[in-house]
PDB file of C-alpha atoms in Angstrom:
ATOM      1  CA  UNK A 145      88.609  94.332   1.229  1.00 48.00           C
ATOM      2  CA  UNK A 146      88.125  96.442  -1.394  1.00 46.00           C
ATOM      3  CA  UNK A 147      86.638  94.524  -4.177  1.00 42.00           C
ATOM      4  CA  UNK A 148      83.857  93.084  -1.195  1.00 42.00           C
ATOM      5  CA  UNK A 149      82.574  96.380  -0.353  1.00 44.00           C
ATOM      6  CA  UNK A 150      79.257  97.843   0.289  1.00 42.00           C
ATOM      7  CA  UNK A 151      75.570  97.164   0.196  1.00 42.00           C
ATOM      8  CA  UNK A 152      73.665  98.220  -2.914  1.00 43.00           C
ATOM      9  CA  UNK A 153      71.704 101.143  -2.692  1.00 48.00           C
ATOM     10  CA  UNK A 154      68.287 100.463  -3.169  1.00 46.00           C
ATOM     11  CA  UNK A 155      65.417 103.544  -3.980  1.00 42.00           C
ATOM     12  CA  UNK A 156      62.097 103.487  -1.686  1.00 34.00           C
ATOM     13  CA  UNK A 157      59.914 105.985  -0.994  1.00 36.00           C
ATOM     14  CA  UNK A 158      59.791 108.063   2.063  1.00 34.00           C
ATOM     15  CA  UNK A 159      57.892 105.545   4.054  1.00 41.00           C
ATOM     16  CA  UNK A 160      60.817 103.218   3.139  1.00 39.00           C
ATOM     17  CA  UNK A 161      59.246 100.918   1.101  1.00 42.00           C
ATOM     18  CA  UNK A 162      60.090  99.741  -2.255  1.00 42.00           C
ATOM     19  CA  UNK A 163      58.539 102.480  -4.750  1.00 42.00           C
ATOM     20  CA  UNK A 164      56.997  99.082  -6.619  1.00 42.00           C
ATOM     21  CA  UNK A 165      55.598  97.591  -3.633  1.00 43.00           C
ATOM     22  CA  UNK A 166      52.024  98.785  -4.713  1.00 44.00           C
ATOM     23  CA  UNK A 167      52.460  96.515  -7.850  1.00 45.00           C
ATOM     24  CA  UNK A 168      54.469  93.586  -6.253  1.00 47.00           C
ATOM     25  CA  UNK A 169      52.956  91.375  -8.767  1.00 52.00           C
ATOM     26  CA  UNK A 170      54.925  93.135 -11.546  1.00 56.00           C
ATOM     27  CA  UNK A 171      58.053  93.985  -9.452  1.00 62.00           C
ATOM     28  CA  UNK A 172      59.077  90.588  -9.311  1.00 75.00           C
ATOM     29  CA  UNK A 173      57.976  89.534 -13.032  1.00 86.00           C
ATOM     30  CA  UNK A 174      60.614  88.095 -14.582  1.00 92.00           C
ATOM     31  CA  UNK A 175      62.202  90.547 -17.894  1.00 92.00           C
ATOM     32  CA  UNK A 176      64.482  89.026 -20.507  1.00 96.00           C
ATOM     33  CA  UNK A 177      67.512  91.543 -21.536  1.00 97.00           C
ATOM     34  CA  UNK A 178      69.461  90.751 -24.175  1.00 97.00           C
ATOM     35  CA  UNK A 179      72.730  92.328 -23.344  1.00 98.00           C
ATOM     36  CA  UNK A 180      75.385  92.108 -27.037  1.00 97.00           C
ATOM     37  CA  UNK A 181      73.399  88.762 -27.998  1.00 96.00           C
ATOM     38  CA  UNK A 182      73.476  86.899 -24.258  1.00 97.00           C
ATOM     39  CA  UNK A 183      70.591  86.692 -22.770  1.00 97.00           C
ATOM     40  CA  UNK A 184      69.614  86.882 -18.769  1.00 98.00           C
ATOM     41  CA  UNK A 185      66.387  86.929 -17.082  1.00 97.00           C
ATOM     42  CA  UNK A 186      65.882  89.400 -14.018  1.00 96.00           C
ATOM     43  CA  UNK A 187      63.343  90.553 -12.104  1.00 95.00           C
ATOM     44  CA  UNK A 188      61.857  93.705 -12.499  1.00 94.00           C
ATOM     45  CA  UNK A 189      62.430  95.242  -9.287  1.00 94.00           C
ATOM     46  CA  UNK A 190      66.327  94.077  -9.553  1.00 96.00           C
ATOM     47  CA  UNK A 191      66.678  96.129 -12.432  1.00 97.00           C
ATOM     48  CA  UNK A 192      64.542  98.798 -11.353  1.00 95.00           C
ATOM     49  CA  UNK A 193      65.345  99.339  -8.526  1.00 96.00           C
ATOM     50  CA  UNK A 194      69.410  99.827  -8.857  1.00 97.00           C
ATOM     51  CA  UNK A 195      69.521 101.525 -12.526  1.00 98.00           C
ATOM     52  CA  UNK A 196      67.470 104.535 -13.044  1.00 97.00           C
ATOM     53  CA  UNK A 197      68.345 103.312 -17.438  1.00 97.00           C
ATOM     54  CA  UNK A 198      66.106 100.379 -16.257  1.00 96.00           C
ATOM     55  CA  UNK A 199      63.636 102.402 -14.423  1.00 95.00           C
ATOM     56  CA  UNK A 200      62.774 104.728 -16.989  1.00 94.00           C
ATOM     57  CA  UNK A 201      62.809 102.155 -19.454  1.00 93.00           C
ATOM     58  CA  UNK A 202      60.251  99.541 -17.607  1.00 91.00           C
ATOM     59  CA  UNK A 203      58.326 102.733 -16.270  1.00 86.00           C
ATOM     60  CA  UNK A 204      57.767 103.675 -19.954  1.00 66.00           C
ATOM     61  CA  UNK A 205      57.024  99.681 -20.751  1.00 62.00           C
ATOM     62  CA  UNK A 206      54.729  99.394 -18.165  1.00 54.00           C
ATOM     63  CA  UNK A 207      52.594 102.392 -19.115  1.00 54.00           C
ATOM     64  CA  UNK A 208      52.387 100.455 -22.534  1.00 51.00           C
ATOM     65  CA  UNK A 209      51.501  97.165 -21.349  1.00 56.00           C
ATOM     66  CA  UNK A 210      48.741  98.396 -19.008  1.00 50.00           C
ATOM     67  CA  UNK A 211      47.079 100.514 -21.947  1.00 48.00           C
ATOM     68  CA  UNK A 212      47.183  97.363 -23.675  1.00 52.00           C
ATOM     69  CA  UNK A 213      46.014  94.976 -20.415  1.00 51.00           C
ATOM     70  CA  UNK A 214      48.870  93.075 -20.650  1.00 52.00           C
ATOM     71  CA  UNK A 215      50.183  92.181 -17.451  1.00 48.00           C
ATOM     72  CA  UNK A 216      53.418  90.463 -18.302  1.00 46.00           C
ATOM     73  CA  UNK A 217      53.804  86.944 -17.981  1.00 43.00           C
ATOM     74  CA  UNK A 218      57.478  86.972 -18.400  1.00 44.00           C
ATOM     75  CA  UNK A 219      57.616  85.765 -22.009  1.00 49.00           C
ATOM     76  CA  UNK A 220      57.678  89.149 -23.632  1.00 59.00           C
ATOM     77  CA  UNK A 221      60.466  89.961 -25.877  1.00 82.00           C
ATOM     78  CA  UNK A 222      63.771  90.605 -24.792  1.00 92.00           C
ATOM     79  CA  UNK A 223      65.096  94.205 -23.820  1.00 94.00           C
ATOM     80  CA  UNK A 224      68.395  94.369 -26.456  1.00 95.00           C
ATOM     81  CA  UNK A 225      71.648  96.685 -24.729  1.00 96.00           C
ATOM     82  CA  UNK A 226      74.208  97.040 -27.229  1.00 97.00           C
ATOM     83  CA  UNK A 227      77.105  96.648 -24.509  1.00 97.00           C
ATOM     84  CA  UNK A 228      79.621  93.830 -22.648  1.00 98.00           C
ATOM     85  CA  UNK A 229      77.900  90.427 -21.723  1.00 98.00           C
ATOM     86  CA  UNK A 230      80.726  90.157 -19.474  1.00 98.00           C
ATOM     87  CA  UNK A 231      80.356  93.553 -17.860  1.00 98.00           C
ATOM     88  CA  UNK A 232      76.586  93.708 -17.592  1.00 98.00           C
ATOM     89  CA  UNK A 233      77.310  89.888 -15.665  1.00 98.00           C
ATOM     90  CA  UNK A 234      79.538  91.777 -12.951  1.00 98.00           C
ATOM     91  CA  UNK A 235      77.068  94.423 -12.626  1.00 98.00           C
ATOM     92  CA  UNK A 236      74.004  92.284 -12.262  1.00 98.00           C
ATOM     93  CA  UNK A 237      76.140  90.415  -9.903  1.00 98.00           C
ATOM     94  CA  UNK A 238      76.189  93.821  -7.721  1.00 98.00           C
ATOM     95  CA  UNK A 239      72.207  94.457  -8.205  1.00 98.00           C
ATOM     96  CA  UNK A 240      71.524  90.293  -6.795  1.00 97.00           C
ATOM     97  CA  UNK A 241      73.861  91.071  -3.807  1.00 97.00           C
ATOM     98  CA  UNK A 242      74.920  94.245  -3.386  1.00 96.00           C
ATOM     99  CA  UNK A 243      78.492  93.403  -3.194  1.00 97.00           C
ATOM    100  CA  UNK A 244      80.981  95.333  -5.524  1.00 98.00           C
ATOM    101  CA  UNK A 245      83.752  93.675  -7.507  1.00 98.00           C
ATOM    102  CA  UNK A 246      85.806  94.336  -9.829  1.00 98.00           C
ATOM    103  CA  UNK A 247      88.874  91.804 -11.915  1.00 98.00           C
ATOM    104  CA  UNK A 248      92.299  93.314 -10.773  1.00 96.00           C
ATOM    105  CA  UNK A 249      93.719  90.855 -13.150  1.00 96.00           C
ATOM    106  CA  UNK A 250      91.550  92.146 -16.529  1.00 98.00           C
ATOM    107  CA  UNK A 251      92.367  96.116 -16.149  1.00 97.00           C
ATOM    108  CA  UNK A 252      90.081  96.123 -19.623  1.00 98.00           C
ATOM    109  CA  UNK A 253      86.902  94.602 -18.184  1.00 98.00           C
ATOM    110  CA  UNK A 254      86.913  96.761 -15.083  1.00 98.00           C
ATOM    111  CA  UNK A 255      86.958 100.058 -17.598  1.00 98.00           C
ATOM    112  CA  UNK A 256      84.518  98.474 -19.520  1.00 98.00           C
ATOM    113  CA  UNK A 257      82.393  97.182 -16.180  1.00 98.00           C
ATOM    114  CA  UNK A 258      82.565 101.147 -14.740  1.00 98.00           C
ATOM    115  CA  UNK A 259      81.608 103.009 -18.261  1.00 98.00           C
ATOM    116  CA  UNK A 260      78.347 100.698 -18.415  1.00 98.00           C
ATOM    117  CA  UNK A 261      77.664 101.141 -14.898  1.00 98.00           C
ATOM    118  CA  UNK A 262      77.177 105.016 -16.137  1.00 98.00           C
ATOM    119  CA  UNK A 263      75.286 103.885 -18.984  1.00 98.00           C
ATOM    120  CA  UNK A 264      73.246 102.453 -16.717  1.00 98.00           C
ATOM    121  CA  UNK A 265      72.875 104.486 -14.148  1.00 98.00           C
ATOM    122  CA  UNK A 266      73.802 102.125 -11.442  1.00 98.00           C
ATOM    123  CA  UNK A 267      74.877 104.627  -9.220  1.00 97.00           C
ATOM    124  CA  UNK A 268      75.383 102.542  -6.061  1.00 97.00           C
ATOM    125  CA  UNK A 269      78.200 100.689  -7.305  1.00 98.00           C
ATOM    126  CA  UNK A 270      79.664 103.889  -8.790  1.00 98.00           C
ATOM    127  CA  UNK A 271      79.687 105.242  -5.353  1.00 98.00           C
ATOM    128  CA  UNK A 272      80.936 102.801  -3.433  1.00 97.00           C
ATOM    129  CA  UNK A 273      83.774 102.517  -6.615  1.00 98.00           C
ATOM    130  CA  UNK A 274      84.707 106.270  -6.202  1.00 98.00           C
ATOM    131  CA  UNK A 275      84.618 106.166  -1.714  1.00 97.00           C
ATOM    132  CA  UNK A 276      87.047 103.143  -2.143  1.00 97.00           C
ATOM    133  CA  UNK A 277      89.015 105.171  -4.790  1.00 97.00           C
ATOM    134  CA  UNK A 278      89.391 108.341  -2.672  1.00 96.00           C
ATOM    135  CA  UNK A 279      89.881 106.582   0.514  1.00 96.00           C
ATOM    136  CA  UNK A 280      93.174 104.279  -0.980  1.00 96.00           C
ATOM    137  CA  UNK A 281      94.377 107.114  -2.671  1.00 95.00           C
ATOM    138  CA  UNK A 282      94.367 109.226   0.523  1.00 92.00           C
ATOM    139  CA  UNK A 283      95.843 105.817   2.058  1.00 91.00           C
ATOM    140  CA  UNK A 284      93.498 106.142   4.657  1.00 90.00           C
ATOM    141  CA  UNK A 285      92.079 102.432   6.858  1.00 89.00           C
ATOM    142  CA  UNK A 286      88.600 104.413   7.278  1.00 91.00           C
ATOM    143  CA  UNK A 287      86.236 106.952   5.592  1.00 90.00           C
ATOM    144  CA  UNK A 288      86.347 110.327   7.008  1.00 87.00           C
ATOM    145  CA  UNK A 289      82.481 110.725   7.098  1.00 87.00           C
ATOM    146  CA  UNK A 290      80.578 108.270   4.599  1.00 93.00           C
ATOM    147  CA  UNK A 291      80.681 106.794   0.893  1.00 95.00           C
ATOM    148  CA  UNK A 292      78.885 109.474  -0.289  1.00 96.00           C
ATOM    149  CA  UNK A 293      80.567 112.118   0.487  1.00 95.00           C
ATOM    150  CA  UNK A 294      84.057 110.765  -0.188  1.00 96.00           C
ATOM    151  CA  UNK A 295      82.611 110.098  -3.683  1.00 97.00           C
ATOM    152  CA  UNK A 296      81.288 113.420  -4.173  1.00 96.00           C
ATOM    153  CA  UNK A 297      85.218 114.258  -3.368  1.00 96.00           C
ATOM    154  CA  UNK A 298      85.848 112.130  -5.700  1.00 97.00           C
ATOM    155  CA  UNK A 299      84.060 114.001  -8.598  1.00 96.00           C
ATOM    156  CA  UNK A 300      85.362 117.479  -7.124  1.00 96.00           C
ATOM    157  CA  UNK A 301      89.013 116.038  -7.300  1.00 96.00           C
ATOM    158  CA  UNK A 302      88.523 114.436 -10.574  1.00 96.00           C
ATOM    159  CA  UNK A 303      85.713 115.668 -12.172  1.00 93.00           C
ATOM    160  CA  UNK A 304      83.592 113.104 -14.292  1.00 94.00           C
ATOM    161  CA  UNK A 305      84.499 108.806 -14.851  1.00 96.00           C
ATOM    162  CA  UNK A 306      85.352 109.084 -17.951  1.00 96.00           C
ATOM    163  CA  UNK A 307      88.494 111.147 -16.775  1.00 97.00           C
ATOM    164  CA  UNK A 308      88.929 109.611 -13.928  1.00 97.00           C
ATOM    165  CA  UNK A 309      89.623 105.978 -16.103  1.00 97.00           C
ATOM    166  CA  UNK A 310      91.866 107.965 -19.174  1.00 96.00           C
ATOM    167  CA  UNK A 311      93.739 109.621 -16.395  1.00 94.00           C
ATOM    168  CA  UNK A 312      94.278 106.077 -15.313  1.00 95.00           C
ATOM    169  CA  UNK A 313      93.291 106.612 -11.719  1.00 96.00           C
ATOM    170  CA  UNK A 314      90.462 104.095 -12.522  1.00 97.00           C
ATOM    171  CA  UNK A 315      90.662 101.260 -12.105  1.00 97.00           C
ATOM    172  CA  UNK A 316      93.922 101.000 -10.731  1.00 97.00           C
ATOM    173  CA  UNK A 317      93.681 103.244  -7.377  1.00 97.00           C
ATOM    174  CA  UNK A 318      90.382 101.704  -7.003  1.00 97.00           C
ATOM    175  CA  UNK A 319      92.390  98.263  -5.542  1.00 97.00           C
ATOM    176  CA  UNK A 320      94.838  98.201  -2.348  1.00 95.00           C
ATOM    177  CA  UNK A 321      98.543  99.270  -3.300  1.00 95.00           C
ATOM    178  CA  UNK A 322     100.945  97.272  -1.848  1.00 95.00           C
ATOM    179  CA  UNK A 323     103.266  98.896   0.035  1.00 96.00           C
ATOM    180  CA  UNK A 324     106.931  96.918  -1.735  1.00 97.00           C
ATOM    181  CA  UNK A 325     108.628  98.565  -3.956  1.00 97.00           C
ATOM    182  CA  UNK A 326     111.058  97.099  -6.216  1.00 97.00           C
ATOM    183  CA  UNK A 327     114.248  98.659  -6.772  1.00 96.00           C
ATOM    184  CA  UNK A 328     116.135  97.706  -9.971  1.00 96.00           C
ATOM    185  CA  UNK A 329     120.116  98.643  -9.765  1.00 95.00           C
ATOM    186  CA  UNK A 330     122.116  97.703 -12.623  1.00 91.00           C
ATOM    187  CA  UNK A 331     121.827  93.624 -11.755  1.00 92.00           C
ATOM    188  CA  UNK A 332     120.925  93.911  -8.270  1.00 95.00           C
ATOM    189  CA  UNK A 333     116.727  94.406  -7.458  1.00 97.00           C
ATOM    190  CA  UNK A 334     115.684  95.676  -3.918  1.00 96.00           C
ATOM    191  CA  UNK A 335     112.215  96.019  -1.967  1.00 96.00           C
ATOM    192  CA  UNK A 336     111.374  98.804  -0.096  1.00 96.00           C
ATOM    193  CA  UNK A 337     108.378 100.414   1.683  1.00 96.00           C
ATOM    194  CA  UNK A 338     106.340 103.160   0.083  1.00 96.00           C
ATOM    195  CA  UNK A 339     105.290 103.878   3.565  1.00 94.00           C
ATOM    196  CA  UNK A 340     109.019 104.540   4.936  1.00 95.00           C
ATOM    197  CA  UNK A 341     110.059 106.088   1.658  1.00 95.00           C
ATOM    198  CA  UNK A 342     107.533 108.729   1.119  1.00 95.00           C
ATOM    199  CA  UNK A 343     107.883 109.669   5.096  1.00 94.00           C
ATOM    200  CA  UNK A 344     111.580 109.352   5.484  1.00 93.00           C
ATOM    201  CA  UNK A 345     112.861 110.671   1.737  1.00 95.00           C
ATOM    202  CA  UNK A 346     111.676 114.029  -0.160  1.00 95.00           C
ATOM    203  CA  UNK A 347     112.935 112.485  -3.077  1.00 95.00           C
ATOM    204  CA  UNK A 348     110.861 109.178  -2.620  1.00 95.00           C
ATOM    205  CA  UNK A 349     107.785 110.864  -1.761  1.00 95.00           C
ATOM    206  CA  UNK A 350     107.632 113.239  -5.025  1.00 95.00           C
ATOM    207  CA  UNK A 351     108.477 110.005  -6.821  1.00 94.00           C
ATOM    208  CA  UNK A 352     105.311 108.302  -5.714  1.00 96.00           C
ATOM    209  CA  UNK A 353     103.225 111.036  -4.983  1.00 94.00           C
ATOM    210  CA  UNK A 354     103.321 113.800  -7.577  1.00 94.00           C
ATOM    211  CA  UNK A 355     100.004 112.215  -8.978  1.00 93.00           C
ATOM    212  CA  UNK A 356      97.437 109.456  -7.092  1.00 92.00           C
ATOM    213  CA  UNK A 357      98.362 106.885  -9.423  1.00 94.00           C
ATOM    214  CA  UNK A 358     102.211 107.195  -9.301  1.00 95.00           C
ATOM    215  CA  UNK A 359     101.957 105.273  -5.794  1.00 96.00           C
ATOM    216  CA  UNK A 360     100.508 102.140  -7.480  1.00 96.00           C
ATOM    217  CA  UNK A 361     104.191 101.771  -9.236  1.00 94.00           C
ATOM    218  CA  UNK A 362     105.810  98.945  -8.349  1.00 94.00           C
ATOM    219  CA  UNK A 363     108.948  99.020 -10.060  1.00 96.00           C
ATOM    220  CA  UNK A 364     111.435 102.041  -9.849  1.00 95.00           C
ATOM    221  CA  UNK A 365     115.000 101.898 -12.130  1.00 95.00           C
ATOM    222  CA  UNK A 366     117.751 103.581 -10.725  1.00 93.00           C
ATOM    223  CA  UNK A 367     121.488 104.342 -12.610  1.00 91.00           C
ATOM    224  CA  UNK A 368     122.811 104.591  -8.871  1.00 90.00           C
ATOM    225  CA  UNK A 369     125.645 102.249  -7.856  1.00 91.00           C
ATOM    226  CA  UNK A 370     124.332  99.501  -6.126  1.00 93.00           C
ATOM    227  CA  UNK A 371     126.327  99.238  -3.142  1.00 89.00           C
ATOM    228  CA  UNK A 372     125.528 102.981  -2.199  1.00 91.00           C
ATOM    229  CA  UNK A 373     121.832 102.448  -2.862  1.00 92.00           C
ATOM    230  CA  UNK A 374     121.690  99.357  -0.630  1.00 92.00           C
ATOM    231  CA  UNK A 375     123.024 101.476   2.547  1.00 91.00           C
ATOM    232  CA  UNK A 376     120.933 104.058   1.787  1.00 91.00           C
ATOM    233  CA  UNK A 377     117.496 102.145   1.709  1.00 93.00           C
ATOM    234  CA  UNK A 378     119.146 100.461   4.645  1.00 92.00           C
ATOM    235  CA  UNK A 379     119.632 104.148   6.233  1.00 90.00           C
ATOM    236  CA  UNK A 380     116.051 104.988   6.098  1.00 91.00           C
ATOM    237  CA  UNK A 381     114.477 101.593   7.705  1.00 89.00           C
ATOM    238  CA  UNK A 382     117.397 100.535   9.901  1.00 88.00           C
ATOM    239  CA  UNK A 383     120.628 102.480  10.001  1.00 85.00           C
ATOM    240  CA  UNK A 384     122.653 100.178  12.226  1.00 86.00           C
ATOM    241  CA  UNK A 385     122.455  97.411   9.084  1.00 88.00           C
ATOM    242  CA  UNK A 386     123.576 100.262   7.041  1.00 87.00           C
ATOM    243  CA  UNK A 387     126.402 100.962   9.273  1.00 84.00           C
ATOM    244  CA  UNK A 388     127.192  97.074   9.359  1.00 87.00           C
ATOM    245  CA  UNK A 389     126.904  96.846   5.587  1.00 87.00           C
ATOM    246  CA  UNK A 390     129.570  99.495   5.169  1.00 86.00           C
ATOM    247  CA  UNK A 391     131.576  97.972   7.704  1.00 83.00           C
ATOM    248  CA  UNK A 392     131.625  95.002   5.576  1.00 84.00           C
ATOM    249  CA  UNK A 393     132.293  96.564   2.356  1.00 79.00           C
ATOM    250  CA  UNK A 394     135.242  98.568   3.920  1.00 75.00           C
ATOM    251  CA  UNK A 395     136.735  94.602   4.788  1.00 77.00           C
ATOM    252  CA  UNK A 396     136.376  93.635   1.426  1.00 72.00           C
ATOM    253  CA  UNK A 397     138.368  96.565   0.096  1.00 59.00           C
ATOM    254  CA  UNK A 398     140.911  96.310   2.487  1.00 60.00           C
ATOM    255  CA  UNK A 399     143.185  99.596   3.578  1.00 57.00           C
ATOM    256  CA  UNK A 400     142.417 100.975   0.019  1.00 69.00           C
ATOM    257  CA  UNK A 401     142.130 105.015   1.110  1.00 74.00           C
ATOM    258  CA  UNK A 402     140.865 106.365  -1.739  1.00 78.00           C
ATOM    259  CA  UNK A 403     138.177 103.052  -2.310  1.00 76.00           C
ATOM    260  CA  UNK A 404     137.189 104.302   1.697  1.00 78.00           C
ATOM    261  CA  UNK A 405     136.872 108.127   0.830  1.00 82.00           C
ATOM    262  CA  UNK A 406     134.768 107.470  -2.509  1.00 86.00           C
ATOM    263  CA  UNK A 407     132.322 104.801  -0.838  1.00 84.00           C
ATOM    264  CA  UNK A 408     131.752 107.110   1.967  1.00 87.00           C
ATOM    265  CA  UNK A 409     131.112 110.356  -0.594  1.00 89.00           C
ATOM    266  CA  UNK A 410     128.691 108.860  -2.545  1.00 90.00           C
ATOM    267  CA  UNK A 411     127.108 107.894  -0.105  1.00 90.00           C
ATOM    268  CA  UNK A 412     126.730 110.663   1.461  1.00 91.00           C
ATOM    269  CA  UNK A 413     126.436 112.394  -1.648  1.00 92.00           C
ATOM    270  CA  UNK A 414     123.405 110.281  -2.267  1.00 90.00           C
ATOM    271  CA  UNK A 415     121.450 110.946   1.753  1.00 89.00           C
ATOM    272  CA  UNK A 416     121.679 114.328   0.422  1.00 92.00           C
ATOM    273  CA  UNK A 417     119.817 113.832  -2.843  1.00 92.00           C
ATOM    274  CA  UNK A 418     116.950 111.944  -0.998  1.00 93.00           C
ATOM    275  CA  UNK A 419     115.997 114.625   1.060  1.00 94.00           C
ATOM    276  CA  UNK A 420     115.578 113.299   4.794  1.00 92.00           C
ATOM    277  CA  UNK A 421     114.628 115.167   7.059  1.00 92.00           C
ATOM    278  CA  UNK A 422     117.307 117.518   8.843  1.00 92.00           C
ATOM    279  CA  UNK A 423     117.418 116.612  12.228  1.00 91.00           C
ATOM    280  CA  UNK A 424     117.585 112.738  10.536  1.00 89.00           C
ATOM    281  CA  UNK A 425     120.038 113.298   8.085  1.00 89.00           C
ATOM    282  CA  UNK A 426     122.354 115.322  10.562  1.00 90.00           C
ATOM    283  CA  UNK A 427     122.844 112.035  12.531  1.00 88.00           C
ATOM    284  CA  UNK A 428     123.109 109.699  10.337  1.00 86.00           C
ATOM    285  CA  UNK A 429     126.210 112.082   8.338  1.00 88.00           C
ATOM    286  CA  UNK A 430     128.066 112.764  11.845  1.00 87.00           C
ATOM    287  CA  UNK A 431     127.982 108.941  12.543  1.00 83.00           C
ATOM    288  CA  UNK A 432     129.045 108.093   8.952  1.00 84.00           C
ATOM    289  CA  UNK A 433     132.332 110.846   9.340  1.00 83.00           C
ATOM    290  CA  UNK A 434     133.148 109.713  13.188  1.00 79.00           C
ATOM    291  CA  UNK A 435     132.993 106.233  12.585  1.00 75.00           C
ATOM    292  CA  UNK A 436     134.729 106.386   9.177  1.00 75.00           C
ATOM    293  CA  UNK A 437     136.790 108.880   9.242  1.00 66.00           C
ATOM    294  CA  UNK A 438     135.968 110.491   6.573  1.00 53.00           C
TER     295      UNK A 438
END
């Protein structure tokens, strides 16, 4: 799943060892950052070694403390980042285990959680953020080559995070859409596949894919009469329950001619404002007329 995804990204050399393995005795000395007044204790290579913000800072600090022949200990004052407790806590979560996550459920964290990972410069879990991102959007199972190059799509397509999140593609394309789609028709509601819509219907398909984010809606009003919209959804997964559905509503109308000819014009009416495809839409008008008669 999505919010599971990826080992972090750790720097080493080009012997592929960590670039602080010649001063282990440091690397794993334990820092204190104060992150908006909470406080959590890392090691130094966890920080350094997934946020080039921390790297340059504890480079700099380290230069210092050897000058002055301190070694660490540990106990040293706190590092103070002005930023989220909660979303430094998600992100630190990421640099212990390498897996990314983000809260579908608090759309406000998850902005906050990305914009500090750029602080940060945690670019790992930015990656792996932006490969997921392209990969739903292009509603594909697999990657086409790697994370990194579908995030460098990514910024090609839209440019830098910042307006990638006030376009609202993050964080919302970042998690699975789900493929229902409520219909809401005066009282009646229905569900219907994105996947069938957006192959079957032109007019579905510029609905939910004119932008990315437009096929994360889940909820689509209509002012169409009910009873013509339910046989035309019908039409596109199933037609023989459409055909049964009209055969019922032609029962409860009785011998009523002109009720027959109006149900059977809007709805055909309506096949032509969705846009099937020809060949499709051919068939399913010639068995509406034949079997009708209208």
């Amino acid at each position: 799943m999505a919010e599971e995804s990826a080992f972090k990204r750790r720097r080493t050399n080009s012997d592929g060892k960590s670039a602080r393995s010649g001063r282990h005795d440091l690397s794993i000395e334990a820092i204190n950052v104060d992150i908006g007044g909470v406080l959590f204790r890392v090691s130094r290579n966890t920080l350094t070694d997934n946020s080039s913000y921390f790297e340059s800072l504890l480079s700099d600090r380290w230069k210092i403390e050897d000058k002055k022949g301190d070694k660490g200990g540990g106990e040293s004052q706190a590092i103070f980042v002005d930023q989220d407790p909660k979303a430094f806590e998600l992100l630190l979560n990421y640099m212990r285990s390498g897996m990314v996550y983000l809260p579908r459920d608090d759309p406000y964290l998850c902005k906050k959680t990305l914009m500090l990972a750029e602080y940060l410069g945690i670019h790992g879990f930015l990656i792996t953020i932006k490969a997921i991102t392209m990969k739903n959007i292009s509603r594909r199972e697999e990657y086409l080559s790697n994370e990194v190059s579908e995030a460098a799509q990514f910024d090609t397509r839209f440019g830098s995070l910042r307006l990638a999140v006030d376009k609202g593609i993050l964080p919302c394309c970042y998690f699975p859409p789900s493929d229902d789609l409520k219909i809401k028709v005066s009282d009646r509601t229905f569900h219907a596949s994105k996947a069938v819509l957006t192959e079957k219907s032109g007019y579905f398909s510029r609905l939910l894919t004119s932008h990315p984010e437009d096929y994360w809606k889940e909820e689509y009003i209509s002012g169409e009469n009910p009873d013509v919209m339910e046989v035309a959804l019908q039409m596109l997964s199933s037609p023989n329950s459409a055909f049964t559905t009209m055969t019922e509503k032609f029962s409860q109308g009785g011998q009523n001619v002109k009720f027959r000819h109006f149900y059977v014009q809007a709805i055909l009416t309506w096949l032509d404002k969705l846009q099937l495809p020809v060949d499709f839409r051919d068939n399913c008008v010639q068995t509406i007329t034949h079997t009708f008669n209208a």
